PDB file of C-alpha atoms in Angstrom:
ATOM      1  CA  MET A   1      -2.807  22.875 -26.691  1.00  0.00           C
ATOM      2  CA  ALA A   2      -3.663  25.841 -28.947  1.00  0.00           C
ATOM      3  CA  ASP A   3      -2.701  23.708 -32.002  1.00  0.00           C
ATOM      4  CA  VAL A   4      -5.090  20.926 -30.798  1.00  0.00           C
ATOM      5  CA  ALA A   5      -7.912  23.442 -30.242  1.00  0.00           C
ATOM      6  CA  LYS A   6      -7.402  24.909 -33.755  1.00  0.00           C
ATOM      7  CA  LEU A   7      -7.376  21.481 -35.415  1.00  0.00           C
ATOM      8  CA  ALA A   8     -10.418  20.303 -33.562  1.00  0.00           C
ATOM      9  CA  GLY A   9     -12.295  23.541 -33.995  1.00  0.00           C
ATOM     10  CA  VAL A  10     -12.858  24.032 -30.229  1.00  0.00           C
ATOM     11  CA  SER A  11     -11.824  26.465 -27.565  1.00  0.00           C
ATOM     12  CA  HIS A  12      -8.529  26.105 -25.488  1.00  0.00           C
ATOM     13  CA  GLN A  13     -10.805  25.518 -22.483  1.00  0.00           C
ATOM     14  CA  THR A  14     -12.609  22.639 -24.061  1.00  0.00           C
ATOM     15  CA  VAL A  15      -9.314  20.967 -24.783  1.00  0.00           C
ATOM     16  CA  SER A  16      -8.395  21.386 -21.135  1.00  0.00           C
ATOM     17  CA  ARG A  17     -11.772  19.871 -20.012  1.00  0.00           C
ATOM     18  CA  VAL A  18     -11.181  16.851 -22.226  1.00  0.00           C
ATOM     19  CA  LEU A  19      -7.609  16.317 -20.892  1.00  0.00           C
ATOM     20  CA  ASN A  20      -8.971  16.462 -17.331  1.00  0.00           C
ATOM     21  CA  ASP A  21     -11.923  14.111 -18.040  1.00  0.00           C
ATOM     22  CA  HIS A  22     -14.553  16.822 -17.249  1.00  0.00           C
ATOM     23  CA  PRO A  23     -17.980  15.412 -17.644  1.00  0.00           C
ATOM     24  CA  ASN A  24     -19.517  18.472 -19.287  1.00  0.00           C
ATOM     25  CA  VAL A  25     -18.147  17.694 -22.721  1.00  0.00           C
ATOM     26  CA  ARG A  26     -20.244  16.198 -25.582  1.00  0.00           C
ATOM     27  CA  SER A  27     -19.075  12.790 -26.756  1.00  0.00           C
ATOM     28  CA  GLU A  28     -18.606  13.947 -30.306  1.00  0.00           C
ATOM     29  CA  THR A  29     -16.544  16.889 -29.195  1.00  0.00           C
ATOM     30  CA  ARG A  30     -14.478  14.785 -26.922  1.00  0.00           C
ATOM     31  CA  THR A  31     -13.808  12.304 -29.870  1.00  0.00           C
ATOM     32  CA  ARG A  32     -12.815  15.248 -32.065  1.00  0.00           C
ATOM     33  CA  VAL A  33     -10.402  16.518 -29.572  1.00  0.00           C
ATOM     34  CA  LEU A  34      -8.828  13.144 -28.971  1.00  0.00           C
ATOM     35  CA  GLU A  35      -8.353  12.573 -32.624  1.00  0.00           C
ATOM     36  CA  ALA A  36      -6.572  15.948 -32.918  1.00  0.00           C
ATOM     37  CA  ILE A  37      -4.350  15.016 -29.967  1.00  0.00           C
ATOM     38  CA  ASP A  38      -3.480  11.744 -31.616  1.00  0.00           C
ATOM     39  CA  ARG A  39      -2.751  13.260 -34.965  1.00  0.00           C
ATOM     40  CA  LEU A  40      -0.546  15.973 -33.595  1.00  0.00           C
ATOM     41  CA  GLY A  41       1.174  13.751 -31.093  1.00  0.00           C
ATOM     42  CA  TYR A  42       0.343  16.200 -28.241  1.00  0.00           C
ATOM     43  CA  ARG A  43       1.679  15.462 -24.785  1.00  0.00           C
ATOM     44  CA  ARG A  44       0.803  17.395 -21.706  1.00  0.00           C
ATOM     45  CA  ASN A  45       3.631  19.285 -20.032  1.00  0.00           C
ATOM     46  CA  MET A  46       3.398  17.657 -16.529  1.00  0.00           C
ATOM     47  CA  VAL A  47       5.872  20.279 -14.986  1.00  0.00           C
ATOM     48  CA  ALA A  48       3.644  23.163 -16.013  1.00  0.00           C
ATOM     49  CA  ARG A  49       0.622  21.243 -14.881  1.00  0.00           C
ATOM     50  CA  ALA A  50       2.175  20.710 -11.527  1.00  0.00           C
ATOM     51  CA  LEU A  51       2.981  24.351 -11.095  1.00  0.00           C
ATOM     52  CA  VAL A  52      -0.700  25.200 -11.861  1.00  0.00           C
ATOM     53  CA  THR A  53      -2.362  22.497  -9.718  1.00  0.00           C
ATOM     54  CA  ARG A  54       0.455  22.171  -7.116  1.00  0.00           C
ATOM     55  CA  HIS A  55       0.267  18.412  -7.627  1.00  0.00           C
ATOM     56  CA  SER A  56       2.763  16.416  -9.654  1.00  0.00           C
ATOM     57  CA  ARG A  57       0.611  13.241  -9.810  1.00  0.00           C
ATOM     58  CA  THR A  58       3.714  11.381  -8.657  1.00  0.00           C
ATOM     59  CA  LEU A  59       4.272   9.396  -5.534  1.00  0.00           C
ATOM     60  CA  GLY A  60       7.551   8.360  -3.902  1.00  0.00           C
ATOM     61  CA  VAL A  61       8.326   4.869  -2.532  1.00  0.00           C
ATOM     62  CA  VAL A  62      11.250   4.052  -0.297  1.00  0.00           C
ATOM     63  CA  SER A  63      12.085   0.378  -0.041  1.00  0.00           C
ATOM     64  CA  PHE A  64      14.752  -1.889   1.334  1.00  0.00           C
ATOM     65  CA  ASP A  65      16.172  -5.144   0.085  1.00  0.00           C
ATOM     66  CA  THR A  66      13.872  -5.664  -2.790  1.00  0.00           C
ATOM     67  CA  THR A  67      15.717  -8.978  -3.682  1.00  0.00           C
ATOM     68  CA  LEU A  68      13.332 -10.695  -1.096  1.00  0.00           C
ATOM     69  CA  TYR A  69       9.909 -11.781  -2.226  1.00  0.00           C
ATOM     70  CA  GLY A  70       7.938  -9.973   0.390  1.00  0.00           C
ATOM     71  CA  PRO A  71       9.448  -6.398  -0.028  1.00  0.00           C
ATOM     72  CA  ALA A  72       9.538  -6.842  -3.946  1.00  0.00           C
ATOM     73  CA  SER A  73       5.952  -7.958  -3.982  1.00  0.00           C
ATOM     74  CA  THR A  74       4.925  -5.140  -1.710  1.00  0.00           C
ATOM     75  CA  VAL A  75       6.614  -2.531  -3.940  1.00  0.00           C
ATOM     76  CA  TYR A  76       4.913  -4.073  -6.975  1.00  0.00           C
ATOM     77  CA  GLY A  77       1.519  -3.941  -5.400  1.00  0.00           C
ATOM     78  CA  ILE A  78       2.019  -0.288  -4.375  1.00  0.00           C
ATOM     79  CA  GLU A  79       3.166   0.658  -7.940  1.00  0.00           C
ATOM     80  CA  GLN A  80       0.190  -1.012  -9.522  1.00  0.00           C
ATOM     81  CA  ALA A  81      -2.252   0.646  -7.164  1.00  0.00           C
ATOM     82  CA  ALA A  82      -0.692   3.996  -7.700  1.00  0.00           C
ATOM     83  CA  ARG A  83      -0.929   3.682 -11.499  1.00  0.00           C
ATOM     84  CA  ALA A  84      -4.557   2.563 -11.163  1.00  0.00           C
ATOM     85  CA  ALA A  85      -5.223   5.798  -9.277  1.00  0.00           C
ATOM     86  CA  GLY A  86      -3.615   7.881 -11.986  1.00  0.00           C
ATOM     87  CA  TYR A  87      -0.262   8.413 -10.304  1.00  0.00           C
ATOM     88  CA  PHE A  88       3.366   7.808 -11.499  1.00  0.00           C
ATOM     89  CA  VAL A  89       5.813   6.334  -9.076  1.00  0.00           C
ATOM     90  CA  SER A  90       9.380   7.206  -8.255  1.00  0.00           C
ATOM     91  CA  ILE A  91      11.210   4.504  -6.357  1.00  0.00           C
ATOM     92  CA  VAL A  92      14.361   4.679  -4.194  1.00  0.00           C
ATOM     93  CA  SER A  93      15.739   1.350  -3.040  1.00  0.00           C
ATOM     94  CA  LEU A  94      18.233   1.461  -0.086  1.00  0.00           C
ATOM     95  CA  LYS A  95      20.909  -1.099   0.539  1.00  0.00           C
ATOM     96  CA  SER A  96      21.289  -0.218   4.241  1.00  0.00           C
ATOM     97  CA  ILE A  97      18.728   1.056   6.711  1.00  0.00           C
ATOM     98  CA  ASP A  98      20.011   3.944   8.703  1.00  0.00           C
ATOM     99  CA  LYS A  99      19.017   7.497   9.485  1.00  0.00           C
ATOM    100  CA  PRO A 100      21.171   9.247   6.833  1.00  0.00           C
ATOM    101  CA  GLY A 101      20.020   6.768   4.109  1.00  0.00           C
ATOM    102  CA  VAL A 102      16.325   7.350   4.934  1.00  0.00           C
ATOM    103  CA  ARG A 103      16.745  11.028   5.234  1.00  0.00           C
ATOM    104  CA  ASP A 104      18.562  11.295   1.838  1.00  0.00           C
ATOM    105  CA  ALA A 105      15.826   9.102   0.152  1.00  0.00           C
ATOM    106  CA  ILE A 106      12.962  11.222   1.534  1.00  0.00           C
ATOM    107  CA  ASN A 107      14.888  14.473   0.640  1.00  0.00           C
ATOM    108  CA  TYR A 108      15.467  13.221  -2.893  1.00  0.00           C
ATOM    109  CA  LEU A 109      11.815  12.371  -3.405  1.00  0.00           C
ATOM    110  CA  THR A 110      10.724  15.660  -1.957  1.00  0.00           C
ATOM    111  CA  GLU A 111      12.899  17.655  -4.323  1.00  0.00           C
ATOM    112  CA  GLN A 112      11.342  15.630  -7.137  1.00  0.00           C
ATOM    113  CA  GLY A 113       8.040  17.145  -6.058  1.00  0.00           C
ATOM    114  CA  VAL A 114       6.152  13.972  -5.189  1.00  0.00           C
ATOM    115  CA  ASP A 115       2.756  14.463  -3.610  1.00  0.00           C
ATOM    116  CA  GLY A 116       3.380  11.858  -0.938  1.00  0.00           C
ATOM    117  CA  ILE A 117       5.645   8.982   0.030  1.00  0.00           C
ATOM    118  CA  VAL A 118       5.170   5.352   0.946  1.00  0.00           C
ATOM    119  CA  VAL A 119       7.982   3.846   2.980  1.00  0.00           C
ATOM    120  CA  VAL A 120       8.271   0.079   3.182  1.00  0.00           C
ATOM    121  CA  ALA A 121       9.610  -0.223   6.645  1.00  0.00           C
ATOM    122  CA  PRO A 122       9.947  -3.899   7.568  1.00  0.00           C
ATOM    123  CA  GLN A 123      12.707  -3.435  10.137  1.00  0.00           C
ATOM    124  CA  ARG A 124      12.950  -1.687  13.504  1.00  0.00           C
ATOM    125  CA  THR A 125      15.904   0.348  12.289  1.00  0.00           C
ATOM    126  CA  ALA A 126      13.744   1.814   9.507  1.00  0.00           C
ATOM    127  CA  VAL A 127      11.027   2.810  11.884  1.00  0.00           C
ATOM    128  CA  ARG A 128      13.495   4.439  14.228  1.00  0.00           C
ATOM    129  CA  ALA A 129      14.925   6.262  11.270  1.00  0.00           C
ATOM    130  CA  LEU A 130      11.574   7.577  10.308  1.00  0.00           C
ATOM    131  CA  ASP A 131      11.101   8.902  13.882  1.00  0.00           C
ATOM    132  CA  ASP A 132      14.105  11.124  13.373  1.00  0.00           C
ATOM    133  CA  VAL A 133      13.487  12.381   9.885  1.00  0.00           C
ATOM    134  CA  ARG A 134      11.594  15.599   9.140  1.00  0.00           C
ATOM    135  CA  LEU A 135       8.558  14.928   6.995  1.00  0.00           C
ATOM    136  CA  ASP A 136       6.949  17.907   5.219  1.00  0.00           C
ATOM    137  CA  ARG A 137       4.356  15.878   3.111  1.00  0.00           C
ATOM    138  CA  PRO A 138       2.066  12.899   3.663  1.00  0.00           C
ATOM    139  CA  VAL A 139       3.956   9.589   4.455  1.00  0.00           C
ATOM    140  CA  VAL A 140       2.537   6.134   4.954  1.00  0.00           C
ATOM    141  CA  ALA A 141       4.674   3.285   6.441  1.00  0.00           C
ATOM    142  CA  VAL A 142       4.090  -0.270   5.184  1.00  0.00           C
ATOM    143  CA  GLU A 143       4.778  -2.986   7.774  1.00  0.00           C
ATOM    144  CA  GLY A 144       5.925  -0.093  10.052  1.00  0.00           C
ATOM    145  CA  GLY A 145       4.782  -1.560  13.366  1.00  0.00           C
ATOM    146  CA  GLN A 146       3.851   1.273  15.628  1.00  0.00           C
ATOM    147  CA  ALA A 147       5.619   4.036  13.686  1.00  0.00           C
ATOM    148  CA  ARG A 148       5.256   7.233  15.685  1.00  0.00           C
ATOM    149  CA  GLY A 149       3.134   9.910  13.999  1.00  0.00           C
ATOM    150  CA  LEU A 150       2.550   7.961  10.758  1.00  0.00           C
ATOM    151  CA  SER A 151      -0.249   5.956   9.150  1.00  0.00           C
ATOM    152  CA  VAL A 152       0.686   2.318   8.875  1.00  0.00           C
ATOM    153  CA  VAL A 153      -0.561  -0.532   6.634  1.00  0.00           C
ATOM    154  CA  ALA A 154       0.509  -4.058   7.552  1.00  0.00           C
ATOM    155  CA  VAL A 155      -0.323  -7.665   7.067  1.00  0.00           C
ATOM    156  CA  ASP A 156      -1.547  -9.298  10.346  1.00  0.00           C
ATOM    157  CA  GLN A 157       1.616 -11.387  10.903  1.00  0.00           C
ATOM    158  CA  VAL A 158       0.557 -12.600  14.277  1.00  0.00           C
ATOM    159  CA  ALA A 159      -2.724 -13.952  12.988  1.00  0.00           C
ATOM    160  CA  GLY A 160      -0.949 -15.731  10.075  1.00  0.00           C
ATOM    161  CA  ALA A 161       1.517 -17.437  12.373  1.00  0.00           C
ATOM    162  CA  ARG A 162      -1.359 -18.466  14.717  1.00  0.00           C
ATOM    163  CA  MET A 163      -3.143 -20.084  11.632  1.00  0.00           C
ATOM    164  CA  ALA A 164      -0.020 -22.016  10.854  1.00  0.00           C
ATOM    165  CA  THR A 165       0.605 -23.255  14.383  1.00  0.00           C
ATOM    166  CA  GLU A 166      -2.900 -24.004  15.193  1.00  0.00           C
ATOM    167  CA  HIS A 167      -3.432 -26.003  12.053  1.00  0.00           C
ATOM    168  CA  LEU A 168      -0.432 -28.277  13.086  1.00  0.00           C
ATOM    169  CA  LEU A 169      -1.840 -28.620  16.593  1.00  0.00           C
ATOM    170  CA  GLU A 170      -5.246 -29.487  15.275  1.00  0.00           C
ATOM    171  CA  LEU A 171      -3.641 -32.260  13.199  1.00  0.00           C
ATOM    172  CA  GLY A 172      -2.556 -33.805  16.467  1.00  0.00           C
ATOM    173  CA  HIS A 173       1.042 -32.712  16.925  1.00  0.00           C
ATOM    174  CA  GLU A 174       2.150 -32.240  20.562  1.00  0.00           C
ATOM    175  CA  THR A 175       4.085 -29.079  19.799  1.00  0.00           C
ATOM    176  CA  VAL A 176       5.467 -27.055  16.830  1.00  0.00           C
ATOM    177  CA  TRP A 177       9.040 -26.043  16.226  1.00  0.00           C
ATOM    178  CA  HIS A 178       9.726 -22.732  14.564  1.00  0.00           C
ATOM    179  CA  VAL A 179      12.417 -21.349  12.187  1.00  0.00           C
ATOM    180  CA  SER A 180      12.192 -17.581  12.483  1.00  0.00           C
ATOM    181  CA  GLY A 181      13.345 -14.808  10.312  1.00  0.00           C
ATOM    182  CA  PRO A 182      15.968 -12.272  11.518  1.00  0.00           C
ATOM    183  CA  LEU A 183      14.447 -10.766  14.687  1.00  0.00           C
ATOM    184  CA  ASP A 184      15.102  -7.149  13.782  1.00  0.00           C
ATOM    185  CA  TRP A 185      12.446  -7.641  11.084  1.00  0.00           C
ATOM    186  CA  LEU A 186       8.941  -6.680  12.409  1.00  0.00           C
ATOM    187  CA  GLU A 187       7.367  -9.472  10.282  1.00  0.00           C
ATOM    188  CA  ALA A 188       9.666 -12.102  11.886  1.00  0.00           C
ATOM    189  CA  GLU A 189       8.836 -10.721  15.358  1.00  0.00           C
ATOM    190  CA  GLY A 190       5.055 -10.894  14.698  1.00  0.00           C
ATOM    191  CA  ARG A 191       5.316 -14.477  13.453  1.00  0.00           C
ATOM    192  CA  VAL A 192       7.284 -15.549  16.498  1.00  0.00           C
ATOM    193  CA  GLN A 193       4.653 -13.877  18.713  1.00  0.00           C
ATOM    194  CA  GLY A 194       1.757 -15.571  16.963  1.00  0.00           C
ATOM    195  CA  TRP A 195       3.503 -19.066  17.075  1.00  0.00           C
ATOM    196  CA  ARG A 196       4.401 -18.756  20.818  1.00  0.00           C
ATOM    197  CA  GLN A 197       0.963 -17.483  21.780  1.00  0.00           C
ATOM    198  CA  ALA A 198      -0.758 -20.271  19.931  1.00  0.00           C
ATOM    199  CA  LEU A 199       1.318 -22.904  21.758  1.00  0.00           C
ATOM    200  CA  LEU A 200       0.844 -21.172  25.177  1.00  0.00           C
ATOM    201  CA  ASP A 201      -2.901 -20.915  24.615  1.00  0.00           C
ATOM    202  CA  ALA A 202      -2.986 -24.638  23.893  1.00  0.00           C
ATOM    203  CA  GLY A 203      -0.953 -25.443  27.031  1.00  0.00           C
ATOM    204  CA  ARG A 204       1.895 -26.898  24.861  1.00  0.00           C
ATOM    205  CA  ALA A 205       5.632 -26.779  25.345  1.00  0.00           C
ATOM    206  CA  VAL A 206       7.352 -23.884  23.486  1.00  0.00           C
ATOM    207  CA  PRO A 207      10.653 -24.968  21.993  1.00  0.00           C
ATOM    208  CA  GLU A 208      13.584 -22.655  21.449  1.00  0.00           C
ATOM    209  CA  PRO A 209      13.137 -21.214  18.010  1.00  0.00           C
ATOM    210  CA  LEU A 210      15.971 -21.450  15.332  1.00  0.00           C
ATOM    211  CA  THR A 211      16.802 -18.182  13.611  1.00  0.00           C
ATOM    212  CA  GLY A 212      17.439 -17.796   9.832  1.00  0.00           C
ATOM    213  CA  ASP A 213      17.916 -14.842   7.484  1.00  0.00           C
ATOM    214  CA  TRP A 214      15.004 -15.519   5.072  1.00  0.00           C
ATOM    215  CA  SER A 215      17.439 -17.431   2.685  1.00  0.00           C
ATOM    216  CA  PRO A 216      17.100 -21.067   1.640  1.00  0.00           C
ATOM    217  CA  ARG A 217      20.606 -21.567   2.872  1.00  0.00           C
ATOM    218  CA  SER A 218      19.673 -20.512   6.443  1.00  0.00           C
ATOM    219  CA  GLY A 219      16.665 -22.831   6.202  1.00  0.00           C
ATOM    220  CA  TYR A 220      18.868 -25.607   5.154  1.00  0.00           C
ATOM    221  CA  GLU A 221      21.176 -25.118   8.155  1.00  0.00           C
ATOM    222  CA  ALA A 222      18.202 -25.078  10.540  1.00  0.00           C
ATOM    223  CA  GLY A 223      16.749 -28.150   8.863  1.00  0.00           C
ATOM    224  CA  LYS A 224      19.967 -30.051   9.478  1.00  0.00           C
ATOM    225  CA  SER A 225      19.645 -29.271  13.138  1.00  0.00           C
ATOM    226  CA  LEU A 226      15.983 -30.213  13.290  1.00  0.00           C
ATOM    227  CA  ALA A 227      16.641 -33.481  11.324  1.00  0.00           C
ATOM    228  CA  GLY A 228      18.880 -34.650  14.243  1.00  0.00           C
ATOM    229  CA  MET A 229      16.088 -34.183  16.898  1.00  0.00           C
ATOM    230  CA  LYS A 230      13.935 -37.281  17.349  1.00  0.00           C
ATOM    231  CA  ASP A 231      11.055 -35.488  19.005  1.00  0.00           C
ATOM    232  CA  VAL A 232      10.378 -33.040  16.177  1.00  0.00           C
ATOM    233  CA  THR A 233       7.106 -33.893  14.304  1.00  0.00           C
ATOM    234  CA  ALA A 234       5.925 -30.383  13.127  1.00  0.00           C
ATOM    235  CA  VAL A 235       7.806 -27.253  12.005  1.00  0.00           C
ATOM    236  CA  PHE A 236       6.409 -23.784  11.210  1.00  0.00           C
ATOM    237  CA  VAL A 237       8.946 -21.859   9.052  1.00  0.00           C
ATOM    238  CA  ALA A 238       8.785 -18.120   8.871  1.00  0.00           C
ATOM    239  CA  ASN A 239       9.018 -17.943   5.018  1.00  0.00           C
ATOM    240  CA  ASP A 240       8.710 -20.303   2.157  1.00  0.00           C
ATOM    241  CA  GLN A 241      12.257 -19.904   0.933  1.00  0.00           C
ATOM    242  CA  MET A 242      13.697 -21.030   4.267  1.00  0.00           C
ATOM    243  CA  ALA A 243      11.048 -23.863   4.171  1.00  0.00           C
ATOM    244  CA  LEU A 244      12.655 -24.927   0.920  1.00  0.00           C
ATOM    245  CA  GLY A 245      15.941 -25.224   2.589  1.00  0.00           C
ATOM    246  CA  VAL A 246      14.469 -27.184   5.462  1.00  0.00           C
ATOM    247  CA  LEU A 247      12.960 -29.567   2.910  1.00  0.00           C
ATOM    248  CA  ARG A 248      16.266 -30.155   1.333  1.00  0.00           C
ATOM    249  CA  ALA A 249      17.971 -30.887   4.651  1.00  0.00           C
ATOM    250  CA  PHE A 250      15.179 -33.250   5.742  1.00  0.00           C
ATOM    251  CA  THR A 251      15.426 -35.172   2.318  1.00  0.00           C
ATOM    252  CA  GLU A 252      19.269 -35.519   2.683  1.00  0.00           C
ATOM    253  CA  ALA A 253      18.771 -36.862   6.261  1.00  0.00           C
ATOM    254  CA  GLY A 254      16.067 -39.337   5.173  1.00  0.00           C
ATOM    255  CA  VAL A 255      13.331 -37.530   7.112  1.00  0.00           C
ATOM    256  CA  ARG A 256      10.069 -37.811   5.086  1.00  0.00           C
ATOM    257  CA  VAL A 257       7.656 -34.803   4.786  1.00  0.00           C
ATOM    258  CA  PRO A 258       4.884 -35.051   5.772  1.00  0.00           C
ATOM    259  CA  GLU A 259       5.027 -38.757   6.928  1.00  0.00           C
ATOM    260  CA  GLN A 260       7.576 -38.031   9.673  1.00  0.00           C
ATOM    261  CA  VAL A 261       7.564 -34.261  10.015  1.00  0.00           C
ATOM    262  CA  SER A 262       4.833 -31.891   8.872  1.00  0.00           C
ATOM    263  CA  LEU A 263       5.984 -28.536   7.510  1.00  0.00           C
ATOM    264  CA  VAL A 264       4.228 -25.145   7.093  1.00  0.00           C
ATOM    265  CA  GLY A 265       5.675 -21.977   5.526  1.00  0.00           C
ATOM    266  CA  PHE A 266       4.713 -18.313   5.106  1.00  0.00           C
ATOM    267  CA  ASP A 267       4.225 -16.105   2.039  1.00  0.00           C
ATOM    268  CA  ASP A 268       2.912 -18.537  -0.587  1.00  0.00           C
ATOM    269  CA  ILE A 269       5.604 -17.720  -3.148  1.00  0.00           C
ATOM    270  CA  PRO A 270       4.636 -18.792  -6.685  1.00  0.00           C
ATOM    271  CA  GLU A 271       6.938 -21.829  -6.414  1.00  0.00           C
ATOM    272  CA  SER A 272       5.339 -23.187  -3.219  1.00  0.00           C
ATOM    273  CA  GLU A 273       2.738 -25.339  -4.809  1.00  0.00           C
ATOM    274  CA  PHE A 274       5.536 -27.035  -6.926  1.00  0.00           C
ATOM    275  CA  PHE A 275       7.704 -28.031  -3.936  1.00  0.00           C
ATOM    276  CA  SER A 276       7.935 -31.733  -3.244  1.00  0.00           C
ATOM    277  CA  PRO A 277       5.573 -32.130  -1.384  1.00  0.00           C
ATOM    278  CA  PRO A 278       3.468 -28.973  -2.272  1.00  0.00           C
ATOM    279  CA  LEU A 279       3.879 -26.613   0.681  1.00  0.00           C
ATOM    280  CA  THR A 280       1.148 -25.667   3.155  1.00  0.00           C
ATOM    281  CA  THR A 281       1.640 -21.988   3.774  1.00  0.00           C
ATOM    282  CA  VAL A 282       0.171 -18.602   4.663  1.00  0.00           C
ATOM    283  CA  ARG A 283      -0.549 -16.161   1.862  1.00  0.00           C
ATOM    284  CA  GLN A 284      -0.040 -12.475   2.263  1.00  0.00           C
ATOM    285  CA  ASP A 285      -2.149 -10.300  -0.014  1.00  0.00           C
ATOM    286  CA  PHE A 286       0.341  -7.900  -1.394  1.00  0.00           C
ATOM    287  CA  ASP A 287      -2.165  -6.330  -3.814  1.00  0.00           C
ATOM    288  CA  ALA A 288      -4.410  -5.401  -0.913  1.00  0.00           C
ATOM    289  CA  VAL A 289      -1.446  -3.916   0.871  1.00  0.00           C
ATOM    290  CA  GLY A 290      -0.671  -1.837  -2.200  1.00  0.00           C
ATOM    291  CA  ARG A 291      -4.252  -0.674  -2.588  1.00  0.00           C
ATOM    292  CA  SER A 292      -4.657   0.137   1.045  1.00  0.00           C
ATOM    293  CA  SER A 293      -1.342   2.075   1.389  1.00  0.00           C
ATOM    294  CA  ILE A 294      -2.166   4.170  -1.700  1.00  0.00           C
ATOM    295  CA  ALA A 295      -5.784   4.760  -0.596  1.00  0.00           C
ATOM    296  CA  VAL A 296      -4.519   5.987   2.855  1.00  0.00           C
ATOM    297  CA  LEU A 297      -1.848   8.173   1.259  1.00  0.00           C
ATOM    298  CA  LEU A 298      -4.304   9.809  -1.152  1.00  0.00           C
ATOM    299  CA  ARG A 299      -6.790  10.537   1.648  1.00  0.00           C
ATOM    300  CA  GLN A 300      -4.009  12.393   3.378  1.00  0.00           C
ATOM    301  CA  ILE A 301      -3.024  14.260   0.213  1.00  0.00           C
ATOM    302  CA  ASP A 302      -6.622  15.276  -0.433  1.00  0.00           C
ATOM    303  CA  SER A 303      -7.341  16.338   3.087  1.00  0.00           C
ATOM    304  CA  GLU A 304      -7.238  20.112   3.439  1.00  0.00           C
ATOM    305  CA  GLU A 305      -6.399  19.715   7.148  1.00  0.00           C
ATOM    306  CA  ARG A 306      -3.974  17.370   8.776  1.00  0.00           C
ATOM    307  CA  ALA A 307      -5.485  13.911   8.386  1.00  0.00           C
ATOM    308  CA  GLU A 308      -5.696  11.543  11.307  1.00  0.00           C
ATOM    309  CA  HIS A 309      -3.258   8.614  11.248  1.00  0.00           C
ATOM    310  CA  GLU A 310      -4.739   5.367  10.194  1.00  0.00           C
ATOM    311  CA  HIS A 311      -3.645   1.823  10.952  1.00  0.00           C
ATOM    312  CA  VAL A 312      -4.905  -0.655   8.362  1.00  0.00           C
ATOM    313  CA  VAL A 313      -4.469  -4.334   9.008  1.00  0.00           C
ATOM    314  CA  VAL A 314      -4.650  -6.781   5.968  1.00  0.00           C
ATOM    315  CA  PRO A 315      -5.635 -10.238   6.951  1.00  0.00           C
ATOM    316  CA  PRO A 316      -3.562 -13.253   5.691  1.00  0.00           C
ATOM    317  CA  ARG A 317      -5.066 -16.436   4.219  1.00  0.00           C
ATOM    318  CA  PHE A 318      -4.215 -20.033   5.047  1.00  0.00           C
ATOM    319  CA  VAL A 319      -3.373 -22.355   2.057  1.00  0.00           C
ATOM    320  CA  ARG A 320      -3.595 -26.054   2.730  1.00  0.00           C
ATOM    321  CA  ARG A 321      -1.429 -28.331   0.530  1.00  0.00           C
ATOM    322  CA  ALA A 322       0.265 -31.620   1.142  1.00  0.00           C
ATOM    323  CA  SER A 323       3.218 -30.964   3.422  1.00  0.00           C
ATOM    324  CA  ALA A 324       1.340 -31.314   6.718  1.00  0.00           C
ATOM    325  CA  MET A 325      -0.605 -34.301   8.052  1.00  0.00           C
ATOM    326  CA  ALA A 326      -1.486 -36.006  11.363  1.00  0.00           C
ATOM    327  CA  PRO A 327       1.426 -37.586  13.123  1.00  0.00           C
ATOM    328  CA  ARG A 328       1.831 -41.321  12.775  1.00  0.00           C
TER     329      ARG A 328
END
């Protein structure tokens, strides 16, 4: 920094003000300092800066099973929001969700000096693990249900499932069958709840749901079962990848979508509009989840006193395409 100050003909303090975007620096002086920084290839020592400011400008993220579209998109949204706020991100992805794994991940990030941590907690086991882990810095849970003592940011899964089910009922279907995700996932639980409540509110029969594991293969197996049932005219599937499997099973069985059975998915993965037929689905705004979780975390970091816990709900959006129609 002293070399930069000498080359630019300014004081050490002026260089510091430029690096920290202080407003009380003349534009020509700022330009001269930045040119000196570029010429000398100067890089700030973030470790030294963290010792002075007591902030590393780094946030930790703990995630589970980022091979799935939802968790992967959530982590991406969080990372983009953190970078936009001027923070780097350190990510720990766990293969299994248990108390030791969560504890080790949080301890690792704490030792790295992160200012706060976002935990993507889509399963009940993750929420229970968080309940038992000592947290000595701000933590926000994403899709964490009613995580005890933590701020939570989540998409309204119940509302999304109601949108899907009510749309099929409004088209004229007597009832709606459901292929759920694994029920230890909070998202799957919320979608089952919204589907069931929409049917009960409409005074319709509630069929026994079929359960998948989010994969197209599990949707395919569920679709084979549904294809053999003559009274099935509408199906709400808990994610688009399982819906793809259901479509394949229906095609092999000679069941036409949407002429014989209407189909609605959840997530709006990029491939959904290219299914045959294009899939009606529910879109989750992962960018909004990322922005909200980082905003909540930064408010906690900036709070001099212990911040109150927040619960932020991100609304989903219904996307109509060609896979659902009125029953014939």
